[in-house]
Short mmCIF file of C-alpha atoms (C1' of nucleotides) in Angstrom, two decimals:
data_model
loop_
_atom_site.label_atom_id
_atom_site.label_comp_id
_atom_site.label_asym_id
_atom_site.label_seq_id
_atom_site.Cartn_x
_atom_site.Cartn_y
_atom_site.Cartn_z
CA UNK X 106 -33.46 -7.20 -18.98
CA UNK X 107 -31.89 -3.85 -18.29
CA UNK X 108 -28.22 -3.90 -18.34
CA UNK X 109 -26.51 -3.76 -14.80
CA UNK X 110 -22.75 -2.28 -14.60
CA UNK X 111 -20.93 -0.44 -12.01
CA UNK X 112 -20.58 2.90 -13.77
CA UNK X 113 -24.61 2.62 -14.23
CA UNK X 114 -25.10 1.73 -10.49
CA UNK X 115 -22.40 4.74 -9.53
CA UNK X 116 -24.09 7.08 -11.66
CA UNK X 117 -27.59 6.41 -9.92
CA UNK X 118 -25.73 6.76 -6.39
CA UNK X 119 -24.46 10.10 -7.58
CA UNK X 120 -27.85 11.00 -8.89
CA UNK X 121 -29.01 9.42 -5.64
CA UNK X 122 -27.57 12.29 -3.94
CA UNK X 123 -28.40 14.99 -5.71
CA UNK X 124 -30.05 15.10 -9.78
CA UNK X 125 -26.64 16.70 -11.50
CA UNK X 126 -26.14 17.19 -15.35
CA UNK X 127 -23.74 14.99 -17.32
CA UNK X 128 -21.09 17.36 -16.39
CA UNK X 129 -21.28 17.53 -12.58
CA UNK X 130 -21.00 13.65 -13.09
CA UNK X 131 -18.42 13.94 -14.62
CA UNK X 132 -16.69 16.40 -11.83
CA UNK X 133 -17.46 13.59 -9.34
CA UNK X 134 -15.41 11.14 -10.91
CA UNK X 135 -12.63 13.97 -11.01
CA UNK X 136 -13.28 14.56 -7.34
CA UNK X 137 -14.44 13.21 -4.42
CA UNK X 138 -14.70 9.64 -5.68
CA UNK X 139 -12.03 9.80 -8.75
CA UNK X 140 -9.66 7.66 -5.77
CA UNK X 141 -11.93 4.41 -6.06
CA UNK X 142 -13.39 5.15 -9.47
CA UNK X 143 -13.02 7.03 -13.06
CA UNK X 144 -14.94 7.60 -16.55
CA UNK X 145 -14.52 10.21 -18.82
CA UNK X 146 -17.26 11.94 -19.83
CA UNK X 147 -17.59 10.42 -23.53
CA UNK X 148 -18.68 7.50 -21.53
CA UNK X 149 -20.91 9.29 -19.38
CA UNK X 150 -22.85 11.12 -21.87
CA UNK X 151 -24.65 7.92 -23.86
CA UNK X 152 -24.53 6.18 -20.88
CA UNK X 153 -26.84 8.71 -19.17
CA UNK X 154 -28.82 8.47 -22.49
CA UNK X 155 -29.09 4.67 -22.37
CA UNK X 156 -30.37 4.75 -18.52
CA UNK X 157 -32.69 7.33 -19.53
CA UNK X 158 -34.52 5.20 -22.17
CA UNK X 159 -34.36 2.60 -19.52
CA UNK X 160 -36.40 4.40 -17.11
CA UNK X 161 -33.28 4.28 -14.50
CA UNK X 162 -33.12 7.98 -15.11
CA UNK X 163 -35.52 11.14 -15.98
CA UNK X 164 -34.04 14.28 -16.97
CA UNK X 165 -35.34 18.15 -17.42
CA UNK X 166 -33.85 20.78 -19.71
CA UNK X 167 -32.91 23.87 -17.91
CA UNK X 168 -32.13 27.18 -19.13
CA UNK X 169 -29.00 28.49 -18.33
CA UNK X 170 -28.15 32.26 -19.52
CA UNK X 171 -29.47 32.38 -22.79
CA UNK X 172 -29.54 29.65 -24.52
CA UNK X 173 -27.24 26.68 -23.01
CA UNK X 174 -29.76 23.74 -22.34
CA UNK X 175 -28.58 21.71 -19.83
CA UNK X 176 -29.97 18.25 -18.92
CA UNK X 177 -30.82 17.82 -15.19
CA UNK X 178 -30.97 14.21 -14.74
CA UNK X 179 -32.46 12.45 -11.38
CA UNK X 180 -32.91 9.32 -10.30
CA UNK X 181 -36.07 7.53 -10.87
CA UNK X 182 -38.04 4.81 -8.38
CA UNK X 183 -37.07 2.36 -10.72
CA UNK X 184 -33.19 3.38 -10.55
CA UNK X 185 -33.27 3.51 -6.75
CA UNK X 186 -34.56 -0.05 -6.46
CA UNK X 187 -31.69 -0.68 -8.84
CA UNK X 188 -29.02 0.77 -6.31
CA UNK X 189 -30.73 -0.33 -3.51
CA UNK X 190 -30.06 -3.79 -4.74
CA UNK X 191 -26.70 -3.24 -5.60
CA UNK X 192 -25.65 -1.58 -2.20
CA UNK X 193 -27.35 -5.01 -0.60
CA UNK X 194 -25.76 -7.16 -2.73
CA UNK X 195 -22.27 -8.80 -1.46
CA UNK X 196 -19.20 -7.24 -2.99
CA UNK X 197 -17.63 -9.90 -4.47
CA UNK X 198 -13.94 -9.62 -4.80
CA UNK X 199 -12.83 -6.87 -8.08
CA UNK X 200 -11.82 -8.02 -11.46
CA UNK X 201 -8.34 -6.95 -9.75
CA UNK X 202 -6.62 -4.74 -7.68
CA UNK X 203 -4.19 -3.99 -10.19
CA UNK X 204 -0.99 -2.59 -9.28
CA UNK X 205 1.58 -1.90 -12.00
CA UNK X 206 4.55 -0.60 -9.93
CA UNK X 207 4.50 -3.88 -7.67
CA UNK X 208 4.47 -5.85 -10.65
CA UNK X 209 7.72 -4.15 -11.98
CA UNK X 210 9.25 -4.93 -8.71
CA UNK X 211 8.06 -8.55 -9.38
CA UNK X 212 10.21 -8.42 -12.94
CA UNK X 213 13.24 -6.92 -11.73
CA UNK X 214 13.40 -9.52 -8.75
CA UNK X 215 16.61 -8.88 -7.59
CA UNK X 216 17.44 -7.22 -4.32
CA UNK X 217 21.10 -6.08 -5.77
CA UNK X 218 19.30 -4.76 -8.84
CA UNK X 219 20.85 -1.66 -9.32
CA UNK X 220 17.30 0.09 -10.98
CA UNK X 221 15.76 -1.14 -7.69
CA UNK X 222 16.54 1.58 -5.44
CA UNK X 223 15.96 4.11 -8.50
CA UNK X 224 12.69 2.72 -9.21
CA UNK X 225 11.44 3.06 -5.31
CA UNK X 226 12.62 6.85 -4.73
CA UNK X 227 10.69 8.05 -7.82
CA UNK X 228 7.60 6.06 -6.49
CA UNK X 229 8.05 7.28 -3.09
CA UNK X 230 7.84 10.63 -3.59
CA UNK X 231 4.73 10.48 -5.82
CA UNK X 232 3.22 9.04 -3.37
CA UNK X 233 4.40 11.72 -0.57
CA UNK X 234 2.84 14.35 -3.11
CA UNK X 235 -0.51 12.37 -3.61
CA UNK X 236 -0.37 12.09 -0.16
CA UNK X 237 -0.33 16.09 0.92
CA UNK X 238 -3.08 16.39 -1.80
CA UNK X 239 -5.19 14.50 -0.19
CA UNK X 240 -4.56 15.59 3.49
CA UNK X 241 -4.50 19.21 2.39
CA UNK X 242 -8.10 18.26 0.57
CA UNK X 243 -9.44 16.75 4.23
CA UNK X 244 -8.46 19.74 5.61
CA UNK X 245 -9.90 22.17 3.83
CA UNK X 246 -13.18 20.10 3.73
CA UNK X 247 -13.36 19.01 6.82
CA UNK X 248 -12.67 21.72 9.00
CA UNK X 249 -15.44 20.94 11.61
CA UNK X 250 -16.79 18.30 13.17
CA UNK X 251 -20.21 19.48 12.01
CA UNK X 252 -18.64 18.89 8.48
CA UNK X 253 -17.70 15.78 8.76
CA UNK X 254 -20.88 14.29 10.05
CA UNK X 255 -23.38 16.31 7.26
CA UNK X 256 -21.33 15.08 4.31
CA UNK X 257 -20.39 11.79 5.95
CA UNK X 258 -20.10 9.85 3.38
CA UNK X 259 -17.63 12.12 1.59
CA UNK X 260 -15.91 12.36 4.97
CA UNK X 261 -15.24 8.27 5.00
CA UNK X 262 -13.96 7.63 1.45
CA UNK X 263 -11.14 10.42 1.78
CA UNK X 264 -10.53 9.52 5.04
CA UNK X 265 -9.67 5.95 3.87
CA UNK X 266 -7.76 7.27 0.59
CA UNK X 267 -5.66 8.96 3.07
CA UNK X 268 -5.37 5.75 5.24
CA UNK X 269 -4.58 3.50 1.96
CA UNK X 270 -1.69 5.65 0.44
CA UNK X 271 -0.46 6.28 4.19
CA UNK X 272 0.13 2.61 3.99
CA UNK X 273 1.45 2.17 0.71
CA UNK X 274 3.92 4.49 1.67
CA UNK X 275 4.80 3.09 4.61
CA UNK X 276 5.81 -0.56 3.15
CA UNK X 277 7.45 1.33 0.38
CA UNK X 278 9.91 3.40 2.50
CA UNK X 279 10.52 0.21 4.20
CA UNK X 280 11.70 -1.95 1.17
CA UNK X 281 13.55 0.97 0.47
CA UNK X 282 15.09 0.62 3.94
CA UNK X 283 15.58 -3.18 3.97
CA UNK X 284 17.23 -2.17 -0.03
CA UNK X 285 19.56 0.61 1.57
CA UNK X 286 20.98 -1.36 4.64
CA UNK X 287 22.01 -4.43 2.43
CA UNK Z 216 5.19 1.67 -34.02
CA UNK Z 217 4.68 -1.27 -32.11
CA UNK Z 218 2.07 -1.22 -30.05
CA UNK Z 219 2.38 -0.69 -25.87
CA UNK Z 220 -0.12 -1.92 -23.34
CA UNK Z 221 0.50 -3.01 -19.69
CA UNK Z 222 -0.77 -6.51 -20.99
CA UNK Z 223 1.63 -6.72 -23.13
CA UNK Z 224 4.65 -5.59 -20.30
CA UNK Z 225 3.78 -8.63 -17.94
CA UNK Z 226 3.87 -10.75 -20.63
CA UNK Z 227 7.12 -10.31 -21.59
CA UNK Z 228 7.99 -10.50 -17.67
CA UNK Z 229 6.52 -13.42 -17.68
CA UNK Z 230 8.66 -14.38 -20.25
CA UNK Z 231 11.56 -13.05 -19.07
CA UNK Z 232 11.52 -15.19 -16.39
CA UNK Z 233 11.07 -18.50 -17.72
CA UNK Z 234 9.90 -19.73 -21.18
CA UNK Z 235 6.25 -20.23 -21.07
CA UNK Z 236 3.08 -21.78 -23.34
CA UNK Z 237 -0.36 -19.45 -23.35
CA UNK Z 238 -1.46 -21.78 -20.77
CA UNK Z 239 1.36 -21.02 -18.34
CA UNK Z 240 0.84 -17.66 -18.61
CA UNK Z 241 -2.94 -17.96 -18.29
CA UNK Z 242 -2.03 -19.79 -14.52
CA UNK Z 243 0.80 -17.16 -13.52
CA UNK Z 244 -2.23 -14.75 -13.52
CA UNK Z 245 -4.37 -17.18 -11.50
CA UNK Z 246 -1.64 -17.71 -8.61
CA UNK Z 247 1.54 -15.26 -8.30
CA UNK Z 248 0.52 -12.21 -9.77
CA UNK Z 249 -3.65 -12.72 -9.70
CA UNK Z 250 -3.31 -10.26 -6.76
CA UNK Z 251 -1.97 -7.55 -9.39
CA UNK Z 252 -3.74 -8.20 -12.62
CA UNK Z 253 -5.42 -10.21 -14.09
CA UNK Z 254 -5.86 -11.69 -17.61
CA UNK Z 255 -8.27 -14.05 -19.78
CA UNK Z 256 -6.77 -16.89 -22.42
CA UNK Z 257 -9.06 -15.93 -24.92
CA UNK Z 258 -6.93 -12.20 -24.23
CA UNK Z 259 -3.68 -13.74 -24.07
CA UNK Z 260 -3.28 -16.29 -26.79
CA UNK Z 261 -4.20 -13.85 -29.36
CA UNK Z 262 -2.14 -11.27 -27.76
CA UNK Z 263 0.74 -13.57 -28.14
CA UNK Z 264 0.37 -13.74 -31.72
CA UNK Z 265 0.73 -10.17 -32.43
CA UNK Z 266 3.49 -9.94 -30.21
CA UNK Z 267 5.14 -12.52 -32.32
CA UNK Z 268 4.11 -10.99 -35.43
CA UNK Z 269 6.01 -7.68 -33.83
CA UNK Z 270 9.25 -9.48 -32.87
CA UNK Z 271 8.81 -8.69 -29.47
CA UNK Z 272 8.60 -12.83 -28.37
CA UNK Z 273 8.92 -16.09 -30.43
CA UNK Z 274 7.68 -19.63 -30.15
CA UNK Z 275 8.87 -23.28 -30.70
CA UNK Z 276 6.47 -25.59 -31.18
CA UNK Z 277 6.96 -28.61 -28.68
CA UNK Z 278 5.36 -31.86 -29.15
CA UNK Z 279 3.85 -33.03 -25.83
CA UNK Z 280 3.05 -36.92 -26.03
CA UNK Z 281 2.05 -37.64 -29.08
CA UNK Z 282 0.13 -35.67 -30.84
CA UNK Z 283 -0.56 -32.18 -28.58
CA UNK Z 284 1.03 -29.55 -29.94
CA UNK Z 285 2.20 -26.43 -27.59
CA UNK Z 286 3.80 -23.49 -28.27
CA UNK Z 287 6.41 -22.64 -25.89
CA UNK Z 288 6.98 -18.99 -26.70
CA UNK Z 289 10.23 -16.87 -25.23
CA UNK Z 290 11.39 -13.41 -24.90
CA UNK Z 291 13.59 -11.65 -28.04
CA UNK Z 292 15.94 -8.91 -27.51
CA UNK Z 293 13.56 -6.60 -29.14
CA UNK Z 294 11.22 -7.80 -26.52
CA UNK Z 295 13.27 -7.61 -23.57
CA UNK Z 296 14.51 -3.58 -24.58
CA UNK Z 297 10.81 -3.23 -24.64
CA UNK Z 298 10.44 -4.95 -21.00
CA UNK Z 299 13.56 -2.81 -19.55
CA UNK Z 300 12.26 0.42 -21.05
CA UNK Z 301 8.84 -0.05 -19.20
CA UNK Z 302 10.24 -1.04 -15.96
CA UNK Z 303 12.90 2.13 -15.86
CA UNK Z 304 9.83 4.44 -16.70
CA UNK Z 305 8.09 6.12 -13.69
CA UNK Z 306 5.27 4.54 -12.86
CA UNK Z 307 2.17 7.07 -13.27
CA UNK Z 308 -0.70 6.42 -10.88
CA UNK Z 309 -2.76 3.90 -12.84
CA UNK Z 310 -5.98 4.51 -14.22
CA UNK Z 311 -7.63 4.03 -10.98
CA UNK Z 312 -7.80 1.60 -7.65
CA UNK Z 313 -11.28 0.71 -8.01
CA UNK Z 314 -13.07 -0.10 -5.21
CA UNK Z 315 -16.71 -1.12 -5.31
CA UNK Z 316 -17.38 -1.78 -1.83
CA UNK Z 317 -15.89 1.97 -0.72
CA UNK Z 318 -18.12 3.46 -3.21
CA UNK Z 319 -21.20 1.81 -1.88
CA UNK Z 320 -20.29 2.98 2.12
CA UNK Z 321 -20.33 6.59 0.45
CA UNK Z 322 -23.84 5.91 -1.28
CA UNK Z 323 -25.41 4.66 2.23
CA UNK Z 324 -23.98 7.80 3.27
CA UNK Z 325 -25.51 7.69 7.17
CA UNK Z 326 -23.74 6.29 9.86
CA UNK Z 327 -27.28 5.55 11.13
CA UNK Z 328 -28.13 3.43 8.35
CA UNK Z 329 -29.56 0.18 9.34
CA UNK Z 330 -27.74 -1.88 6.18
CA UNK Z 331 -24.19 -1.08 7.08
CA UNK Z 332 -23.56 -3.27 9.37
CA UNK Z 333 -24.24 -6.16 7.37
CA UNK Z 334 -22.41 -4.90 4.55
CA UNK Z 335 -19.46 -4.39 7.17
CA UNK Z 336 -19.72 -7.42 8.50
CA UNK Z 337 -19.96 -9.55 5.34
CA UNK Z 338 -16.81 -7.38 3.79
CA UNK Z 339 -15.15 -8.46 7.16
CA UNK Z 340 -15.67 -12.26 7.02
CA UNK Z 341 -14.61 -11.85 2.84
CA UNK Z 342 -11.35 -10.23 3.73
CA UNK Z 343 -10.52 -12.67 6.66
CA UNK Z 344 -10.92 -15.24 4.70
CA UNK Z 345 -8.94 -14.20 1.84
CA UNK Z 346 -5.99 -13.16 4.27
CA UNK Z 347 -5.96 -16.90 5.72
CA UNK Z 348 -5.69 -17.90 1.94
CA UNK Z 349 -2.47 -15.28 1.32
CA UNK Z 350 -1.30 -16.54 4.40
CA UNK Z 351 -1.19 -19.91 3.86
CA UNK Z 352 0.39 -20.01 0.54
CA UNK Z 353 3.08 -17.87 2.22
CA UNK Z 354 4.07 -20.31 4.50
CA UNK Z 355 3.60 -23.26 1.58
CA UNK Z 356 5.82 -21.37 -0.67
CA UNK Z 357 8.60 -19.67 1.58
CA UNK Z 358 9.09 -22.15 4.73
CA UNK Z 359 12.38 -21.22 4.77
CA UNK Z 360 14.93 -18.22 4.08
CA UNK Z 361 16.60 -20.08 1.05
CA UNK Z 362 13.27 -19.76 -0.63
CA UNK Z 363 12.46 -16.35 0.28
CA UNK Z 364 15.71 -14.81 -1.07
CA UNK Z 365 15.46 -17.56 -4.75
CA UNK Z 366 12.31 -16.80 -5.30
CA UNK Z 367 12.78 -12.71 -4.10
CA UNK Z 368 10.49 -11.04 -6.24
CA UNK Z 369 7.39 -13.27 -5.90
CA UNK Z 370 8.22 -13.39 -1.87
CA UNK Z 371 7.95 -9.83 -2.43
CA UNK Z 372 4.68 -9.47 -3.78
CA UNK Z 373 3.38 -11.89 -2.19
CA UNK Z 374 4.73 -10.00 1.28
CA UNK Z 375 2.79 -7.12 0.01
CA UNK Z 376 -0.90 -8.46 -0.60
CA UNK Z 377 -0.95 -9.79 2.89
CA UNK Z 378 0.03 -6.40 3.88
CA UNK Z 379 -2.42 -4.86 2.10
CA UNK Z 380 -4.68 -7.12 2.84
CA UNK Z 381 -4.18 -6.76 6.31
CA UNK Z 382 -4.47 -3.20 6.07
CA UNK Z 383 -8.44 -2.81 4.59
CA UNK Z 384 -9.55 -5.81 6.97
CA UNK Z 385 -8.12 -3.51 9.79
CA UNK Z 386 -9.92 -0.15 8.88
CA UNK Z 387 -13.42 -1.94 7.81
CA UNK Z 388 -12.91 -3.89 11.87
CA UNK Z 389 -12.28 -0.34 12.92
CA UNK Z 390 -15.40 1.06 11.50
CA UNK Z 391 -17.56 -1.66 12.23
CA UNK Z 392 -16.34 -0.59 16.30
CA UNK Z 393 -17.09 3.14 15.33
CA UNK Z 394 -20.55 1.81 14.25
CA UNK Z 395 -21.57 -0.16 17.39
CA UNK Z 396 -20.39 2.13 19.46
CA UNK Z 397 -23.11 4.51 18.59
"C1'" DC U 89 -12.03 40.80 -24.33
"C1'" DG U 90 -9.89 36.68 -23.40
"C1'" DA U 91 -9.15 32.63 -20.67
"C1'" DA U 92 -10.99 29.18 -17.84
"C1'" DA U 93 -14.61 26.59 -16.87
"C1'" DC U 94 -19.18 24.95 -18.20
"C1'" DA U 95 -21.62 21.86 -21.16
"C1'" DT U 96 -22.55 18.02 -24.54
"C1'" DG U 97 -21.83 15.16 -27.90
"C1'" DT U 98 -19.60 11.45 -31.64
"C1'" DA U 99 -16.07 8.17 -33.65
"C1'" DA U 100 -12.58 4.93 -33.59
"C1'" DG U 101 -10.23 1.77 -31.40
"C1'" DA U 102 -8.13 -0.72 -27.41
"C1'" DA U 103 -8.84 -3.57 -23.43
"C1'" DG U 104 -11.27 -6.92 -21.15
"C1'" DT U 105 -15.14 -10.51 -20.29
"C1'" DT U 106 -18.19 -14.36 -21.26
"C1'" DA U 107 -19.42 -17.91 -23.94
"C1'" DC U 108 -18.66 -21.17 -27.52
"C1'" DA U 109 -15.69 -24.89 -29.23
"C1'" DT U 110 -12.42 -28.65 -29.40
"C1'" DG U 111 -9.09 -31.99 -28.39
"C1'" DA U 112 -4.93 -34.32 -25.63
"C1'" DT U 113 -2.73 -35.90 -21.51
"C1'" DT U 114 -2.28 -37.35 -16.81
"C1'" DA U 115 -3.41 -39.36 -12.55
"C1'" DC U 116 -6.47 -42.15 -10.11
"C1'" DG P 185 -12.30 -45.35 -18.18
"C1'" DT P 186 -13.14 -41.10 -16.47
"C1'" DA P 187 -12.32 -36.87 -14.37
"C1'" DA P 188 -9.20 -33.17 -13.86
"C1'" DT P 189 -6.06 -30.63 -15.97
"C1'" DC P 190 -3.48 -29.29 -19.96
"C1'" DA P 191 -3.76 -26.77 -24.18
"C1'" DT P 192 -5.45 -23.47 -27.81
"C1'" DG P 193 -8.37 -21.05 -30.21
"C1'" DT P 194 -12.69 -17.85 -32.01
"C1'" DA P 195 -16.96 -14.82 -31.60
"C1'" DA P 196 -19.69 -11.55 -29.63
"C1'" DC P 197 -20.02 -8.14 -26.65
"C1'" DT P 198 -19.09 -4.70 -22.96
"C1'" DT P 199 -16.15 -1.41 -21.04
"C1'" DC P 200 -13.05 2.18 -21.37
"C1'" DT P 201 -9.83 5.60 -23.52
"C1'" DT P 202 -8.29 9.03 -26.81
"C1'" DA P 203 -9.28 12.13 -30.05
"C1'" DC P 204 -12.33 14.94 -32.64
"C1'" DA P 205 -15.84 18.56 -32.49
"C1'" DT P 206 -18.59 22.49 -30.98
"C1'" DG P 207 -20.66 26.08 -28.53
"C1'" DT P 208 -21.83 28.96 -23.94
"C1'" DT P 209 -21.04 31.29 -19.68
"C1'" DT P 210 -18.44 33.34 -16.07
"C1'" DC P 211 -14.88 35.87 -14.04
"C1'" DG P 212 -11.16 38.99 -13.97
#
DNA sequence: CGAAACATGTAAGAAGTTACATGATTAC
DNA sequence: GTAATCATGTAACTTCTTACATGTTTCG
C-alpha cells in the first residue's frame, strides 16, 4: 500500500501543474499556497524521494550552468490517479482549525482584564499588516481580468485569504469595541 | 530550561481554570475548545507527567468509589508565571491555517471543471451542518445573559466559531452562485 | 567580487495520531 | 447485568520543525 498524506497529495497537485524541482516546491509553500499550507524543505526533499520510488513521481536531471544538477520532478499516471482521488474524495473536517490567540482570550476570560485590551491591539494590527500584504499581492497579480481567469486557481485561494483575515479582523476590532465602551 | 509548547500552554489554562484529571482535559478538547485545538490522551497523560516532573502542575490522587484511582492534577505558581508569560506574549501567526478543501479548489484549477460542483456542494451541506451543531450548543449553554457574562470566555469562543463558521459557508454559497451562473 | 537566491541534502528531536491494553463506575 | 462512560496508560509510527551542512549561480 503506498502511503497517502496531504503533503504527498499537495506535492502531486503542484507537480500537477507544472514538473518543478524540490526547490520551486518549496517556493510554493512560501507563496501562493503558504496561507492554507506549509513544509520546509527538509521535509520536502525525502519526501519527493519516497514518492519517487513509489512511482507517484519521475524525475530528470538537468544541467544548469556548469555543473548544478537539478532534479525536475513530474507527476506520473499513477500520481494523478492518486490526486484525482483525493480531489473527489469528501473533505472531512481538519485535525483542527487551531487558533492560539482565541484560545488566550479563552484563558484570560475576563472582560475587565486589564491585558485584554493590550492583547487585542497588538493582534489587530498584525492582522491590518497581513492584511495589506495580501491585497497589495492581489494587486500586483491580478491586474487584469485576463489574469485572473488564466491562473484561476491562484486567483481563488488569495482571493479567499483576503476574505478570511478581512473577517478576522472585523470580529476582532469589534471585541475590541464592545472591550472599549464598557 | 523547561520545555515550551502550545500543548503545554492550554494545559495549564485548563488548569487554571478549574482542577482537572487527564480525562477532563481529554473532554475540554472534545467540547469547548475542540474548535481551537485539539489533543489525544495518549498525548496528554504523558504530557502531564513531565509537566509535573518540571513543577509547572501537581496532582492529588483522589479515590473515586472504591478502588479507581484518579489523579486530579492543579496549576503551581511556577506553572501559572509560565501561563501569564505566554498569554502577555504577541501572538505570532501560527504555523499555518490549513485548509485542505481550499487547496484542492486551486488543484481543479478551472471554473469549467465538471467536479466542482459536487465538491462545492458537499463542503456546503458539511458546513451547514456543523453551524446548526455550534448553534445549538449556543443556545444550550448561554440561554440567558447571566450565563453569557459567568461563563465570558467560553461564550466568547464559542461566539467566534459560529462566526467563522458562518463566514466560509457564506463564500463557498457564493461561489457555488458564481459557478451556476456560468 | 560579494550578496542574494538557487539548490539539495541529513540528523535529531518534538508534536501528533492510531492502535493496543486494561480496569472501574454509573445509569438504566 | 450490561452498556456507556470514566479513567489511565504504553507502543509504534507519522508528521513536522530546527539545526547542521554544503555547494552553485545570478545579479549588481
Amino acid at each position: 500500500m503506498i502511503k497517502k498524506s496531504t503533503l504527498r497529495y499537495i506535492i502531486l497537485g503542484l507537480l500537477y501543474k507544472q514538473e518543478s524541482t524540490g526547490y520551486d516546491i518549496k517556493n510554493a509553500f512560501k507563496n501562493e499556497i503558504g496561507e492554507f499550507w506549509k513544509a520546509q524543505h527538509s521535509h520536502i526533499y525525502p519526501e519527493l524521494v519516497k514518492m519517487d520510488e513509489d512511482g507517484l513521481v519521475g524525475h530528470k536531471v538537468v544541467v544548469s550552468g556548469t555543473k548544478l544538477n537539478k532534479k525536475m520532478y513530474y507527476i506520473t499516471d499513477l500520481g494523478r490517479e492518486f490526486l484525482f482521488e483525493w480531489i473527489e474524495s469528501p473533505t472531512q473536517e481538519l485535525p483542527t482549525n487551531k487558533d492560539e490567540f482565541i484560545l488566550k482570550l479563552y484563558f484570560v476570560e475576563s472582560k475587565d482584564d486589564t491585558r485584554i485590551n493590550k492583547m487585542l491591539k497588538e493582534q489587530i494590527s498584525m492582522h491590518i499588516e497581513k492584511l495589506l500584504h495580501l491585497k497589495s499581492r492581489m494587486e500586483i497579480l491580478f491586474d487584469t481580468e485576463d489574469k485572473k481567469q488564466s491562473k484561476y486557481g491562484h486567483y481563488l485561494i488569495l482571493e479567499y485569504a483576503i476574505f478570511r483575515e478581512e473577517n478576522y479582523l472585523k470580529w476582532l476590532q469589534e471585541k475590541e469595541k464592545e472591550i472599549s465602551e464598557m
